[in-house]
Tab-separated table of C-alpha atoms in Angstrom:
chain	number	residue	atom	x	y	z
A	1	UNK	CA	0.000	0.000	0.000
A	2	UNK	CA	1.514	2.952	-1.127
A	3	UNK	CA	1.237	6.284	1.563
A	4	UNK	CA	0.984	9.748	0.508
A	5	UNK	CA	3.581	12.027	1.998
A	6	UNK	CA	2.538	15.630	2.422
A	7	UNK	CA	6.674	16.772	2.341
A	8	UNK	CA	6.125	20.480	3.097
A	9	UNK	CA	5.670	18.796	7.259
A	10	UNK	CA	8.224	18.548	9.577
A	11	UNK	CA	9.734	15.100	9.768
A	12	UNK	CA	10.737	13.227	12.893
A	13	UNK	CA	14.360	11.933	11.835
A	14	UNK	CA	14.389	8.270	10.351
A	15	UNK	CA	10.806	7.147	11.614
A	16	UNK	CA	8.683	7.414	8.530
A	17	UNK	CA	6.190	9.566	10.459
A	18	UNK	CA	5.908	12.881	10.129
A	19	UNK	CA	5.571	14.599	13.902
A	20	UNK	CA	2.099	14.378	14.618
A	21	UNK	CA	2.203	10.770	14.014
A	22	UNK	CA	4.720	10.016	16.288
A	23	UNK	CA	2.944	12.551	18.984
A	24	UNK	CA	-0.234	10.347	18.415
A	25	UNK	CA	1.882	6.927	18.182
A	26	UNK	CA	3.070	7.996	21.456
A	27	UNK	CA	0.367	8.998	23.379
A	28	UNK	CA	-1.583	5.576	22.364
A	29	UNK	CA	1.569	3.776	23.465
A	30	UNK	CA	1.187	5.618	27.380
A	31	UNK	CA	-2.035	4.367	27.066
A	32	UNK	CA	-1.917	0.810	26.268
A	33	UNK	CA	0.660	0.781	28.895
A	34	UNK	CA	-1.692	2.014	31.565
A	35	UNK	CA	-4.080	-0.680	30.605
A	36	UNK	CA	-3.720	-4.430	32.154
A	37	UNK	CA	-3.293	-7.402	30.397
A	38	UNK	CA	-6.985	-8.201	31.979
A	39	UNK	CA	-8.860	-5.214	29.866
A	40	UNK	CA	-7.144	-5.233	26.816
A	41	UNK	CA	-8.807	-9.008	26.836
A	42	UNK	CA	-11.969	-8.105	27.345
A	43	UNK	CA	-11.583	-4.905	25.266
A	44	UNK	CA	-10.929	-7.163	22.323
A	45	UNK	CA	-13.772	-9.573	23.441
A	46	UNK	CA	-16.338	-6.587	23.649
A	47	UNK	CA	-15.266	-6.137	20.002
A	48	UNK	CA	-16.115	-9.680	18.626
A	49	UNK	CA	-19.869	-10.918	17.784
A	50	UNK	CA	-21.304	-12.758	20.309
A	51	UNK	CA	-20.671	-16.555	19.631
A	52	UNK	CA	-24.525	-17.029	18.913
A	53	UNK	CA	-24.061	-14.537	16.514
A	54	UNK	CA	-20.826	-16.251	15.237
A	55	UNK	CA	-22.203	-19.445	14.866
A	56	UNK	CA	-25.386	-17.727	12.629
A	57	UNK	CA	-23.075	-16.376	10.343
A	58	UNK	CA	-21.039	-19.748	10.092
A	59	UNK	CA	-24.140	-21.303	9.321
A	60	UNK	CA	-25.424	-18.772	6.492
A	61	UNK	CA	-22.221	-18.988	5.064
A	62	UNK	CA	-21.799	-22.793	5.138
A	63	UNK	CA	-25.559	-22.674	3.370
A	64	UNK	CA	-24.472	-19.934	0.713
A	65	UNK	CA	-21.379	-22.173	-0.221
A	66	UNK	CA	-18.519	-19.992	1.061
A	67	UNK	CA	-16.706	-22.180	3.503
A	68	UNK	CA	-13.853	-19.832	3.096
A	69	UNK	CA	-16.173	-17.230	5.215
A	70	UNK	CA	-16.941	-20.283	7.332
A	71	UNK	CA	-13.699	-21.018	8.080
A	72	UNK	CA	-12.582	-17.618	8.747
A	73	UNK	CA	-15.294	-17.015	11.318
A	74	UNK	CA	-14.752	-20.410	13.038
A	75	UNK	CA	-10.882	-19.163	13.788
A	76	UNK	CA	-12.250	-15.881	15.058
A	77	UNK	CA	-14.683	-17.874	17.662
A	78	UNK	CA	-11.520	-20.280	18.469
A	79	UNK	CA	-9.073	-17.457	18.818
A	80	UNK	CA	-11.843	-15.186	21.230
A	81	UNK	CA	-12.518	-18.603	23.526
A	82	UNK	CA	-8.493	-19.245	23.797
A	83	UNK	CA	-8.772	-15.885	25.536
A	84	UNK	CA	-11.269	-17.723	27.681
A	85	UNK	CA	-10.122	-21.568	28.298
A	86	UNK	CA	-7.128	-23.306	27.242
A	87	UNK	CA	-6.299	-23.470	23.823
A	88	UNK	CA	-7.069	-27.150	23.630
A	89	UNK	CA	-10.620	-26.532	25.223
A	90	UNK	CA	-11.131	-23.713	22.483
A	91	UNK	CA	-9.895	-25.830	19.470
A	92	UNK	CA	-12.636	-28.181	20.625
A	93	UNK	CA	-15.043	-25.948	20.994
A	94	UNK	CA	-14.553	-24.402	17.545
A	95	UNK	CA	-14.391	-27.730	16.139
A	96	UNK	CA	-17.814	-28.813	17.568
A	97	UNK	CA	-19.401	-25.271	16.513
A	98	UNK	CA	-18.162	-26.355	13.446
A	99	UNK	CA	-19.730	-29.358	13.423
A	100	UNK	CA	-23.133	-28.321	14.487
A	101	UNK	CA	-23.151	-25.382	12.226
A	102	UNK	CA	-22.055	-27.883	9.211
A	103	UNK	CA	-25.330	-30.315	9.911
A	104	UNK	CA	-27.505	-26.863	10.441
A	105	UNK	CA	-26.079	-25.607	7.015
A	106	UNK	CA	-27.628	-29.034	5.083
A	107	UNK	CA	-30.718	-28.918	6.679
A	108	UNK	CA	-31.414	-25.751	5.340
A	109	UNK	CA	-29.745	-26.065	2.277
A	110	UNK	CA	-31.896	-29.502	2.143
A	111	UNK	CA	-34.849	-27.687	2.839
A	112	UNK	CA	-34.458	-25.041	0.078
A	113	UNK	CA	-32.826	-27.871	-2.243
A	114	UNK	CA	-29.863	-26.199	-2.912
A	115	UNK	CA	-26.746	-28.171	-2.366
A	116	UNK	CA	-24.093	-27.231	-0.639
A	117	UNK	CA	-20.593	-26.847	-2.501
């Protein structure tokens, strides 16, 4: 990705950013520093869908054929619960939302007699 430079800005010597960049860079960085490991956790957790909502979308996208959507979504459930439980306890879970989201997906795409890809 190429960035635009606006060169008639200062520029902080051999960072790339020009200085309100690094003023902002560094005033994030205090920040995240203040924070504990604890709530930048659930931070990131309040960002994800809720796993109902997770496992919807898993299913609609099984159903519409694009298990690369699937797929994706079922990593971003197992990474958020490895947050939660061990990573072994996650990787199961994921699998078995997998799972049940897979059989949910042919029901309905039985139903509407459309077969999934």
């Amino acid at each position: 990705m190429e960035r635009h430079v606006n060169l008639s800005k200062k520029r902080a010597v051999g960072t790339g950013f020009d200085t309100n960049d690094r003023k902002v860079a560094i005033e994030e960085g205090k920040k995240l520093k203040a924070k504990t490991a604890q709530e930048i956790v659930e931070e990131f957790l309040e960002t994800l869908p809720n796993p109902d909502d997770i496992f919807k979308m898993v299913v609609f996208s099984l159903a519409k054929g694009d298990t690369e959507k699937a797929m994706a979504l079922t990593k971003t459930f197992e990474v958020a619960a490895s947050l939660l439980f061990s990573e072994n306890d996650a990787e199961t879970a994921a699998k078995n939302m997998l799972r049940a989201a897979s059989e949910l997906a042919q029901k309905i795409a039985k139903k509407n007699n459309t077969p999934l890809n």
